[in-house]
Amino acid sequence: MKVPFLDLRAINRELTVELNGVFAKCLDSGHYILGGQLQGFEQAFARYCGAREAVGVGTGLDALTLALRALGVGPGGEVIVPGNTFIATWLAVSAVGAVPIPVDVDYGTGLLDLDLVPAVITARTQAIIPVHLYGQMVDMPRLAAIAGAHGLALVEDAAQAHGATWEGNGPGQWSGAAAFSFYPGKNLGALGDGGAVVVQDALLASRLRRLRNYGSEVKYQHEELGTNSRLDELQAALLRVKLRHLDTHNLTRRMVADTYLRELADLPGLELPITAVEAAPSWHLFVVKSQRRDELQTFLAERGVDTLIHYPCPPHRQPAYASSGLAEARLTVSELLASRILSLPIGPHLVSEQIEHVCHCVREFHER
Ligand SMILES: *Cc1c(COP(=O)(O)O)cnc(C)c1O
């Protein structure tokens, strides 16, 4: 049996009629940038997030970068980031001319270790980017208290956390801005690149709208050095369809996660993901830990089960940051995780026989 890690074709095929319908509508509209589809999606996504406004942009990386810029983060500043994340979190900080200051993560959850945050705050610190990695939210009330006490901006990296909550509230409720990605493989994925920043402040929203559109509100009048990063009409229209199915898709993910948690409990040497009682994850990824990770991955691959590693090399060890001096950062847990983590297949593309097959193979590996 084959168990693909992800099958976007299968996921989107279920929505063929609806997606074809909006494609035809967009094609016929003759209006492809900054129109009614974008406005409609922004309103629907803001409502979904319980936020005042959502601003659609070109990518998740742009959502992070523009959120930092709109909040005044820039050259000379420092931004606290987790050691265990996708490199985009760090690249956004570098893109605005600030310096990423890595903080290690909690071994159980893989999330920013809040105990370590206060010690790295300096006079240059401008912001903190918590990453709701794998779909589990960081303890935002606690982090917001730390940020508030030091007058720091908070930008959430919610690229993996569409629909995730902490004490019933999602990304964007405790921060200046939450950045989402609609990269095709995310819980809410476009058929191309896309992103959005979700904010509670109307002024911040208009600043973001200006920044994404050449620094301009009125055509050919440019208030600042903006960029071109707009979520296009077609992607916005497709995302409006997909947003209607997000909760169903997330529910399927949770059912897969619950099955794994139940069926793979108590296997010697296998560590399952830890979830805080306050958290309801979106289960973007299901990440287990094993000291025999490479062996386990090969064993599963031989039985048709695709797995991936998120992420095999932390940002501070990447050649891109080699000259920054950050390579020497002491991020013991992040590095340990990189050697032990393995992401099992999860998502709405899986049928129950495939989930059973994964459980069977993982059990077989540990009970041999
Ligand atoms: C996907 C992702 C991003 C970047 O999103 P893009 O749309 O690919 O630019 C940023 N942070 C995290 C944690 C991600 O998973």
mmCIF file of C-alpha atoms and ligand atoms in Angstrom:
data_model
loop_
_atom_site.group_PDB
_atom_site.id
_atom_site.type_symbol
_atom_site.label_atom_id
_atom_site.label_comp_id
_atom_site.label_asym_id
_atom_site.label_seq_id
_atom_site.Cartn_x
_atom_site.Cartn_y
_atom_site.Cartn_z
ATOM 1 C CA MET A 1 0.000 0.000 0.000
ATOM 2 C CA LYS A 2 1.129 3.542 -0.832
ATOM 3 C CA VAL A 3 0.679 6.343 1.693
ATOM 4 C CA PRO A 4 1.730 9.660 0.140
ATOM 5 C CA PHE A 5 2.820 12.350 2.577
ATOM 6 C CA LEU A 6 0.572 14.837 0.819
ATOM 7 C CA ASP A 7 -1.722 14.566 -2.204
ATOM 8 C CA LEU A 8 -2.938 17.986 -3.288
ATOM 9 C CA ARG A 9 -4.540 16.528 -6.370
ATOM 10 C CA ALA A 10 -6.777 14.308 -4.254
ATOM 11 C CA ILE A 11 -7.650 17.149 -1.863
ATOM 12 C CA ASN A 12 -8.518 19.635 -4.614
ATOM 13 C CA ARG A 13 -10.260 17.060 -6.819
ATOM 14 C CA GLU A 14 -13.078 16.853 -4.253
ATOM 15 C CA LEU A 15 -13.725 20.549 -4.926
ATOM 16 C CA THR A 16 -13.413 20.398 -8.739
ATOM 17 C CA VAL A 17 -16.902 21.687 -9.522
ATOM 18 C CA GLU A 18 -16.704 24.615 -7.095
ATOM 19 C CA LEU A 19 -13.144 25.562 -8.111
ATOM 20 C CA ASN A 20 -13.925 25.348 -11.838
ATOM 21 C CA GLY A 21 -16.956 27.552 -11.220
ATOM 22 C CA VAL A 22 -14.980 30.379 -9.656
ATOM 23 C CA PHE A 23 -12.209 30.013 -12.218
ATOM 24 C CA ALA A 24 -14.736 30.579 -15.005
ATOM 25 C CA LYS A 25 -16.158 33.551 -13.139
ATOM 26 C CA CYS A 26 -12.697 35.105 -12.689
ATOM 27 C CA LEU A 27 -11.743 34.494 -16.290
ATOM 28 C CA ASP A 28 -14.914 36.159 -17.456
ATOM 29 C CA SER A 29 -14.614 39.122 -15.070
ATOM 30 C CA GLY A 30 -11.609 40.576 -16.883
ATOM 31 C CA HIS A 31 -10.429 41.937 -13.517
ATOM 32 C CA TYR A 32 -7.441 40.102 -12.101
ATOM 33 C CA ILE A 33 -5.749 42.259 -9.453
ATOM 34 C CA LEU A 34 -7.217 44.131 -6.424
ATOM 35 C CA GLY A 35 -10.910 43.539 -7.012
ATOM 36 C CA GLY A 36 -14.024 42.119 -5.454
ATOM 37 C CA GLN A 37 -12.703 38.576 -5.026
ATOM 38 C CA LEU A 38 -9.815 39.785 -2.884
ATOM 39 C CA GLN A 39 -12.123 42.006 -0.870
ATOM 40 C CA GLY A 40 -14.541 39.115 -0.388
ATOM 41 C CA PHE A 41 -11.812 36.748 0.724
ATOM 42 C CA GLU A 42 -10.263 39.310 3.076
ATOM 43 C CA GLN A 43 -13.624 39.837 4.759
ATOM 44 C CA ALA A 44 -14.322 36.112 5.028
ATOM 45 C CA PHE A 45 -10.851 35.313 6.384
ATOM 46 C CA ALA A 46 -10.939 38.181 8.902
ATOM 47 C CA ARG A 47 -14.306 36.902 10.124
ATOM 48 C CA TYR A 48 -12.943 33.354 10.322
ATOM 49 C CA CYS A 49 -10.015 34.593 12.431
ATOM 50 C CA GLY A 50 -12.144 36.848 14.623
ATOM 51 C CA ALA A 51 -10.036 39.772 13.424
ATOM 52 C CA ARG A 52 -10.942 43.268 12.330
ATOM 53 C CA GLU A 53 -9.148 43.028 8.996
ATOM 54 C CA ALA A 54 -7.194 40.671 6.797
ATOM 55 C CA VAL A 55 -4.825 41.948 4.118
ATOM 56 C CA GLY A 56 -4.053 39.543 1.273
ATOM 57 C CA VAL A 57 -0.447 39.481 0.057
ATOM 58 C CA GLY A 58 1.715 37.451 -2.312
ATOM 59 C CA THR A 59 3.263 34.871 0.037
ATOM 60 C CA GLY A 60 3.593 33.889 3.687
ATOM 61 C CA LEU A 61 7.109 35.318 3.722
ATOM 62 C CA ASP A 62 5.751 38.643 2.464
ATOM 63 C CA ALA A 63 3.028 38.544 5.126
ATOM 64 C CA LEU A 64 5.722 38.294 7.818
ATOM 65 C CA THR A 65 8.006 40.868 6.184
ATOM 66 C CA LEU A 66 5.275 43.445 5.586
ATOM 67 C CA ALA A 67 3.859 42.942 9.094
ATOM 68 C CA LEU A 68 7.295 43.677 10.571
ATOM 69 C CA ARG A 69 7.690 46.749 8.351
ATOM 70 C CA ALA A 70 4.214 48.041 9.145
ATOM 71 C CA LEU A 71 4.991 47.753 12.864
ATOM 72 C CA GLY A 72 8.180 49.775 12.443
ATOM 73 C CA VAL A 73 10.713 46.961 12.761
ATOM 74 C CA GLY A 74 13.834 47.712 10.750
ATOM 75 C CA PRO A 75 17.585 48.351 10.553
ATOM 76 C CA GLY A 76 19.388 48.341 13.893
ATOM 77 C CA GLY A 77 16.640 46.330 15.524
ATOM 78 C CA GLU A 78 16.611 42.822 16.913
ATOM 79 C CA VAL A 79 13.760 40.358 16.575
ATOM 80 C CA ILE A 80 13.438 37.262 18.759
ATOM 81 C CA VAL A 81 12.731 34.098 16.743
ATOM 82 C CA PRO A 82 12.620 30.390 17.603
ATOM 83 C CA GLY A 83 15.611 28.177 16.731
ATOM 84 C CA ASN A 84 13.291 25.500 15.346
ATOM 85 C CA THR A 85 11.256 26.847 12.432
ATOM 86 C CA PHE A 86 11.109 27.095 8.656
ATOM 87 C CA ILE A 87 13.762 29.582 7.534
ATOM 88 C CA ALA A 88 11.102 32.060 6.261
ATOM 89 C CA THR A 89 10.564 33.251 9.860
ATOM 90 C CA TRP A 90 14.193 34.356 9.999
ATOM 91 C CA LEU A 91 14.322 35.619 6.406
ATOM 92 C CA ALA A 92 11.511 38.083 7.119
ATOM 93 C CA VAL A 93 13.609 39.627 9.900
ATOM 94 C CA SER A 94 16.670 39.799 7.663
ATOM 95 C CA ALA A 95 14.564 41.260 4.829
ATOM 96 C CA VAL A 96 13.618 44.338 6.895
ATOM 97 C CA GLY A 97 17.256 44.855 7.900
ATOM 98 C CA ALA A 98 16.876 43.663 11.496
ATOM 99 C CA VAL A 99 18.826 40.860 13.188
ATOM 100 C CA PRO A 100 17.173 37.547 14.120
ATOM 101 C CA ILE A 101 17.945 36.637 17.728
ATOM 102 C CA PRO A 102 17.303 32.915 18.096
ATOM 103 C CA VAL A 103 15.863 31.396 21.241
ATOM 104 C CA ASP A 104 15.774 27.657 21.841
ATOM 105 C CA VAL A 105 12.552 25.654 21.874
ATOM 106 C CA ASP A 106 10.753 23.336 24.242
ATOM 107 C CA TYR A 107 11.669 19.685 23.612
ATOM 108 C CA GLY A 108 8.124 18.370 24.003
ATOM 109 C CA THR A 109 6.278 20.807 21.734
ATOM 110 C CA GLY A 110 9.109 22.147 19.550
ATOM 111 C CA LEU A 111 7.776 25.662 20.234
ATOM 112 C CA LEU A 112 9.583 28.805 21.439
ATOM 113 C CA ASP A 113 10.681 28.267 25.070
ATOM 114 C CA LEU A 114 9.091 31.256 26.812
ATOM 115 C CA ASP A 115 11.291 30.777 29.910
ATOM 116 C CA LEU A 116 14.292 31.778 27.784
ATOM 117 C CA VAL A 117 12.779 34.889 26.150
ATOM 118 C CA PRO A 118 13.265 37.586 28.853
ATOM 119 C CA ALA A 119 17.031 36.928 29.086
ATOM 120 C CA VAL A 120 17.668 37.846 25.428
ATOM 121 C CA ILE A 121 15.686 41.105 25.427
ATOM 122 C CA THR A 122 17.984 44.111 24.960
ATOM 123 C CA ALA A 123 17.548 47.828 24.282
ATOM 124 C CA ARG A 124 17.613 46.985 20.560
ATOM 125 C CA THR A 125 14.843 44.362 20.692
ATOM 126 C CA GLN A 126 11.875 45.516 18.612
ATOM 127 C CA ALA A 127 9.691 42.454 18.216
ATOM 128 C CA ILE A 128 9.112 38.780 18.908
ATOM 129 C CA ILE A 129 7.897 36.266 16.307
ATOM 130 C CA PRO A 130 6.270 33.236 17.924
ATOM 131 C CA VAL A 131 5.817 30.407 15.413
ATOM 132 C CA HIS A 132 2.780 28.177 15.867
ATOM 133 C CA LEU A 133 4.807 25.301 14.494
ATOM 134 C CA TYR A 134 3.156 22.081 13.308
ATOM 135 C CA GLY A 135 -0.183 23.814 13.997
ATOM 136 C CA GLN A 136 0.064 24.165 17.764
ATOM 137 C CA MET A 137 -0.187 27.690 19.144
ATOM 138 C CA VAL A 138 2.395 29.163 21.473
ATOM 139 C CA ASP A 139 1.075 30.260 24.909
ATOM 140 C CA MET A 140 0.063 33.686 23.588
ATOM 141 C CA PRO A 141 -1.399 35.222 26.782
ATOM 142 C CA ARG A 142 1.927 34.563 28.530
ATOM 143 C CA LEU A 143 4.024 35.809 25.605
ATOM 144 C CA ALA A 144 1.828 38.901 25.196
ATOM 145 C CA ALA A 145 2.479 39.737 28.857
ATOM 146 C CA ILE A 146 6.261 39.470 28.299
ATOM 147 C CA ALA A 147 6.082 41.588 25.113
ATOM 148 C CA GLY A 148 3.813 44.143 26.780
ATOM 149 C CA ALA A 149 6.114 44.538 29.781
ATOM 150 C CA HIS A 150 8.991 45.438 27.436
ATOM 151 C CA GLY A 151 7.016 47.414 24.845
ATOM 152 C CA LEU A 152 7.771 44.932 22.058
ATOM 153 C CA ALA A 153 5.729 44.234 18.936
ATOM 154 C CA LEU A 154 4.411 40.719 18.399
ATOM 155 C CA VAL A 155 4.064 39.192 14.923
ATOM 156 C CA GLU A 156 2.707 35.655 14.895
ATOM 157 C CA ASP A 157 3.940 33.214 12.281
ATOM 158 C CA ALA A 158 0.656 31.393 11.730
ATOM 159 C CA ALA A 159 1.678 29.782 8.412
ATOM 160 C CA GLN A 160 0.874 26.346 9.852
ATOM 161 C CA ALA A 161 -1.965 27.348 12.151
ATOM 162 C CA HIS A 162 -5.128 28.156 10.158
ATOM 163 C CA GLY A 163 -7.922 27.265 12.555
ATOM 164 C CA ALA A 164 -5.684 26.505 15.543
ATOM 165 C CA THR A 165 -6.672 27.954 18.909
ATOM 166 C CA TRP A 166 -5.333 28.656 22.393
ATOM 167 C CA GLU A 167 -8.086 28.740 25.019
ATOM 168 C CA GLY A 168 -10.551 28.984 22.122
ATOM 169 C CA ASN A 169 -8.902 31.962 20.397
ATOM 170 C CA GLY A 170 -6.901 31.800 17.198
ATOM 171 C CA PRO A 171 -3.851 33.653 15.879
ATOM 172 C CA GLY A 172 -4.257 37.442 15.807
ATOM 173 C CA GLN A 173 -6.075 37.769 19.130
ATOM 174 C CA TRP A 174 -3.084 38.660 21.331
ATOM 175 C CA SER A 175 -0.694 40.309 18.887
ATOM 176 C CA GLY A 176 -0.239 43.249 16.561
ATOM 177 C CA ALA A 177 -0.406 40.987 13.530
ATOM 178 C CA ALA A 178 -0.631 37.338 12.541
ATOM 179 C CA ALA A 179 0.938 36.230 9.258
ATOM 180 C CA PHE A 180 -0.556 33.353 7.260
ATOM 181 C CA SER A 181 0.685 31.482 4.202
ATOM 182 C CA PHE A 182 -1.591 29.950 1.571
ATOM 183 C CA TYR A 183 1.180 27.906 -0.043
ATOM 184 C CA PRO A 184 -0.624 24.913 -1.618
ATOM 185 C CA GLY A 185 0.405 22.421 1.076
ATOM 186 C CA LYS A 186 -0.785 24.489 4.059
ATOM 187 C CA ASN A 187 -4.062 23.715 5.864
ATOM 188 C CA LEU A 188 -5.649 26.469 3.779
ATOM 189 C CA GLY A 189 -3.804 26.282 0.469
ATOM 190 C CA ALA A 190 -4.215 28.185 -2.790
ATOM 191 C CA LEU A 191 -3.367 26.777 -6.214
ATOM 192 C CA GLY A 192 -0.228 28.878 -6.167
ATOM 193 C CA ASP A 193 1.415 31.296 -3.740
ATOM 194 C CA GLY A 194 -0.515 33.492 -1.347
ATOM 195 C CA GLY A 195 -0.513 34.959 2.137
ATOM 196 C CA ALA A 196 -2.370 37.305 4.458
ATOM 197 C CA VAL A 197 -1.798 39.463 7.500
ATOM 198 C CA VAL A 198 -4.587 39.499 10.057
ATOM 199 C CA VAL A 199 -4.809 42.571 12.302
ATOM 200 C CA GLN A 200 -7.138 44.184 14.837
ATOM 201 C CA ASP A 201 -6.077 47.737 14.020
ATOM 202 C CA ALA A 202 -7.591 49.585 11.034
ATOM 203 C CA LEU A 203 -4.627 51.959 10.646
ATOM 204 C CA LEU A 204 -2.213 49.037 10.553
ATOM 205 C CA ALA A 205 -4.406 47.401 7.906
ATOM 206 C CA SER A 206 -4.290 50.477 5.672
ATOM 207 C CA ARG A 207 -0.519 50.703 6.135
ATOM 208 C CA LEU A 208 -0.263 47.085 4.988
ATOM 209 C CA ARG A 209 -2.546 47.739 2.004
ATOM 210 C CA ARG A 210 -0.279 50.599 1.005
ATOM 211 C CA LEU A 211 2.942 48.621 1.465
ATOM 212 C CA ARG A 212 1.719 45.698 -0.668
ATOM 213 C CA ASN A 213 0.745 48.066 -3.500
ATOM 214 C CA TYR A 214 3.869 50.161 -4.285
ATOM 215 C CA GLY A 215 3.369 52.311 -1.189
ATOM 216 C CA SER A 216 0.316 53.770 -2.866
ATOM 217 C CA GLU A 217 -3.303 54.314 -1.895
ATOM 218 C CA VAL A 218 -4.223 56.641 -4.727
ATOM 219 C CA LYS A 219 -3.048 55.572 -8.176
ATOM 220 C CA TYR A 220 0.339 57.087 -9.145
ATOM 221 C CA GLN A 221 0.707 58.708 -5.735
ATOM 222 C CA HIS A 222 3.359 56.935 -3.628
ATOM 223 C CA GLU A 223 3.577 57.722 0.086
ATOM 224 C CA GLU A 224 6.438 55.346 0.871
ATOM 225 C CA LEU A 225 8.798 52.765 -0.594
ATOM 226 C CA GLY A 226 6.350 49.924 -0.914
ATOM 227 C CA THR A 227 6.532 46.716 -2.862
ATOM 228 C CA ASN A 228 4.289 44.683 -5.144
ATOM 229 C CA SER A 229 2.856 41.783 -3.153
ATOM 230 C CA ARG A 230 -0.867 41.349 -3.766
ATOM 231 C CA LEU A 231 -3.000 38.248 -3.472
ATOM 232 C CA ASP A 232 -4.481 38.038 -6.971
ATOM 233 C CA GLU A 233 -8.184 37.765 -7.760
ATOM 234 C CA LEU A 234 -8.003 34.171 -8.952
ATOM 235 C CA GLN A 235 -6.189 32.884 -5.855
ATOM 236 C CA ALA A 236 -8.533 34.905 -3.633
ATOM 237 C CA ALA A 237 -11.563 33.374 -5.376
ATOM 238 C CA LEU A 238 -10.165 29.842 -5.055
ATOM 239 C CA LEU A 239 -9.322 30.497 -1.392
ATOM 240 C CA ARG A 240 -12.893 31.626 -0.698
ATOM 241 C CA VAL A 241 -14.017 28.177 -1.803
ATOM 242 C CA LYS A 242 -11.324 26.405 0.174
ATOM 243 C CA LEU A 243 -11.976 28.455 3.313
ATOM 244 C CA ARG A 244 -15.487 27.000 3.414
ATOM 245 C CA HIS A 245 -13.921 23.533 3.728
ATOM 246 C CA LEU A 246 -11.140 24.431 6.170
ATOM 247 C CA ASP A 247 -12.926 23.333 9.336
ATOM 248 C CA THR A 248 -13.904 19.995 7.760
ATOM 249 C CA HIS A 249 -10.347 19.439 6.581
ATOM 250 C CA ASN A 250 -8.959 20.353 10.002
ATOM 251 C CA LEU A 251 -11.407 17.966 11.647
ATOM 252 C CA THR A 252 -10.100 15.157 9.411
ATOM 253 C CA ARG A 253 -6.571 16.064 10.424
ATOM 254 C CA ARG A 254 -7.559 15.910 14.080
ATOM 255 C CA MET A 255 -9.111 12.496 13.589
ATOM 256 C CA VAL A 256 -5.897 11.216 12.006
ATOM 257 C CA ALA A 257 -3.880 12.725 14.879
ATOM 258 C CA ASP A 258 -6.184 11.163 17.475
ATOM 259 C CA THR A 259 -5.799 7.774 15.802
ATOM 260 C CA TYR A 260 -2.001 8.049 15.774
ATOM 261 C CA LEU A 261 -1.961 9.206 19.414
ATOM 262 C CA ARG A 262 -4.140 6.266 20.427
ATOM 263 C CA GLU A 263 -2.579 3.547 18.282
ATOM 264 C CA LEU A 264 1.066 4.539 18.750
ATOM 265 C CA ALA A 265 1.005 5.169 22.498
ATOM 266 C CA ASP A 266 3.572 3.399 24.649
ATOM 267 C CA LEU A 267 5.868 2.180 21.893
ATOM 268 C CA PRO A 268 9.415 1.858 23.279
ATOM 269 C CA GLY A 269 11.609 4.707 22.039
ATOM 270 C CA LEU A 270 8.859 6.563 20.165
ATOM 271 C CA GLU A 271 7.876 10.009 21.465
ATOM 272 C CA LEU A 272 4.524 11.375 20.357
ATOM 273 C CA PRO A 273 3.699 15.089 19.973
ATOM 274 C CA ILE A 274 2.826 16.894 23.207
ATOM 275 C CA THR A 275 -0.185 19.223 23.201
ATOM 276 C CA ALA A 276 -0.833 21.828 25.897
ATOM 277 C CA VAL A 277 -4.286 21.470 27.509
ATOM 278 C CA GLU A 278 -5.150 25.027 26.381
ATOM 279 C CA ALA A 279 -4.263 24.273 22.758
ATOM 280 C CA ALA A 280 -6.401 22.894 19.924
ATOM 281 C CA PRO A 281 -3.862 22.395 17.114
ATOM 282 C CA SER A 282 -4.667 22.570 13.413
ATOM 283 C CA TRP A 283 -2.428 19.476 13.017
ATOM 284 C CA HIS A 284 -0.584 20.811 9.988
ATOM 285 C CA LEU A 285 2.049 18.186 10.768
ATOM 286 C CA PHE A 286 2.203 15.142 13.044
ATOM 287 C CA VAL A 287 5.761 15.050 14.305
ATOM 288 C CA VAL A 288 7.128 12.107 16.286
ATOM 289 C CA LYS A 289 10.590 11.758 17.794
ATOM 290 C CA SER A 290 12.890 8.761 17.739
ATOM 291 C CA GLN A 291 16.589 8.214 18.409
ATOM 292 C CA ARG A 292 16.406 5.715 15.514
ATOM 293 C CA ARG A 293 14.721 8.261 13.242
ATOM 294 C CA ASP A 294 16.664 7.495 10.036
ATOM 295 C CA GLU A 295 16.125 3.749 10.469
ATOM 296 C CA LEU A 296 12.410 4.304 11.092
ATOM 297 C CA GLN A 297 12.110 6.526 8.023
ATOM 298 C CA THR A 298 13.760 3.896 5.799
ATOM 299 C CA PHE A 299 11.615 1.119 7.306
ATOM 300 C CA LEU A 300 8.448 3.099 6.542
ATOM 301 C CA ALA A 301 9.606 4.055 3.040
ATOM 302 C CA GLU A 302 10.161 0.366 2.231
ATOM 303 C CA ARG A 303 6.523 -0.240 3.164
ATOM 304 C CA GLY A 304 5.149 2.595 1.010
ATOM 305 C CA VAL A 305 4.800 5.185 3.782
ATOM 306 C CA ASP A 306 6.187 8.627 2.828
ATOM 307 C CA THR A 307 7.564 10.735 5.672
ATOM 308 C CA LEU A 308 9.411 14.062 5.820
ATOM 309 C CA ILE A 309 11.546 15.968 8.318
ATOM 310 C CA HIS A 310 10.452 19.447 9.420
ATOM 311 C CA TYR A 311 13.158 20.601 9.463
ATOM 312 C CA PRO A 312 16.404 18.663 8.923
ATOM 313 C CA CYS A 313 18.680 21.683 9.449
ATOM 314 C CA PRO A 314 17.788 24.638 11.690
ATOM 315 C CA PRO A 315 18.185 28.145 10.173
ATOM 316 C CA HIS A 316 21.296 29.023 12.218
ATOM 317 C CA ARG A 317 23.116 26.063 10.627
ATOM 318 C CA GLN A 318 22.184 27.063 7.074
ATOM 319 C CA PRO A 319 24.889 28.450 4.769
ATOM 320 C CA ALA A 320 22.676 31.541 4.340
ATOM 321 C CA TYR A 321 23.400 32.516 7.973
ATOM 322 C CA ALA A 322 26.998 31.249 8.047
ATOM 323 C CA SER A 323 28.552 34.716 8.023
ATOM 324 C CA SER A 324 26.163 36.135 10.626
ATOM 325 C CA GLY A 325 27.849 34.670 13.693
ATOM 326 C CA LEU A 326 24.571 32.944 14.526
ATOM 327 C CA ALA A 327 25.966 29.522 13.601
ATOM 328 C CA GLU A 328 27.615 29.477 17.033
ATOM 329 C CA ALA A 329 24.303 30.103 18.788
ATOM 330 C CA ARG A 330 23.679 27.534 21.505
ATOM 331 C CA LEU A 331 20.402 25.997 20.406
ATOM 332 C CA THR A 332 20.830 22.552 21.911
ATOM 333 C CA VAL A 333 17.192 21.484 21.801
ATOM 334 C CA SER A 334 16.624 22.746 18.246
ATOM 335 C CA GLU A 335 19.636 20.767 17.061
ATOM 336 C CA LEU A 336 18.627 17.666 18.996
ATOM 337 C CA LEU A 337 15.141 17.846 17.492
ATOM 338 C CA ALA A 338 16.542 18.118 13.967
ATOM 339 C CA SER A 339 18.183 14.724 14.522
ATOM 340 C CA ARG A 340 15.119 13.009 16.010
ATOM 341 C CA ILE A 341 11.945 14.387 14.416
ATOM 342 C CA LEU A 342 9.901 12.668 11.737
ATOM 343 C CA SER A 343 6.610 13.854 10.230
ATOM 344 C CA LEU A 344 4.063 11.098 9.558
ATOM 345 C CA PRO A 345 1.492 11.570 6.763
ATOM 346 C CA ILE A 346 -1.524 13.584 7.885
ATOM 347 C CA GLY A 347 -4.261 15.347 5.944
ATOM 348 C CA PRO A 348 -7.657 15.099 4.277
ATOM 349 C CA HIS A 349 -6.195 12.984 1.452
ATOM 350 C CA LEU A 350 -5.799 9.905 3.684
ATOM 351 C CA VAL A 351 -8.338 7.102 3.888
ATOM 352 C CA SER A 352 -8.678 4.925 6.991
ATOM 353 C CA GLU A 353 -6.853 1.930 5.438
ATOM 354 C CA GLN A 354 -3.822 4.168 4.866
ATOM 355 C CA ILE A 355 -3.889 5.483 8.436
ATOM 356 C CA GLU A 356 -4.128 1.899 9.720
ATOM 357 C CA HIS A 357 -1.214 0.925 7.475
ATOM 358 C CA VAL A 358 0.950 3.717 8.937
ATOM 359 C CA CYS A 359 0.053 2.637 12.493
ATOM 360 C CA HIS A 360 0.732 -1.004 11.658
ATOM 361 C CA CYS A 361 4.162 -0.236 10.161
ATOM 362 C CA VAL A 362 5.255 2.051 13.004
ATOM 363 C CA ARG A 363 4.178 -0.592 15.547
ATOM 364 C CA GLU A 364 5.952 -3.314 13.591
ATOM 365 C CA PHE A 365 9.195 -1.311 13.624
ATOM 366 C CA HIS A 366 9.075 -0.889 17.405
ATOM 367 C CA GLU A 367 7.858 -4.360 18.314
ATOM 368 C CA ARG A 368 10.304 -6.356 16.198
HETATM 369 C C1 LIG B 1 5.250 28.007 4.854
HETATM 370 C C2 LIG B 1 5.839 28.772 5.979
HETATM 371 C C3 LIG B 1 6.244 30.113 5.809
HETATM 372 C C4 LIG B 1 6.341 30.800 4.484
HETATM 373 O O1 LIG B 1 5.214 30.797 3.699
HETATM 374 P P1 LIG B 1 5.370 30.988 2.092
HETATM 375 O O2 LIG B 1 3.972 31.221 1.655
HETATM 376 O O3 LIG B 1 5.939 29.723 1.568
HETATM 377 O O4 LIG B 1 6.250 32.157 1.854
HETATM 378 C C5 LIG B 1 6.672 30.798 6.933
HETATM 379 N N1 LIG B 1 6.722 30.217 8.140
HETATM 380 C C6 LIG B 1 6.370 28.927 8.329
HETATM 381 C C7 LIG B 1 6.441 28.348 9.703
HETATM 382 C C8 LIG B 1 5.935 28.152 7.250
HETATM 383 O O5 LIG B 1 5.597 26.876 7.445
#
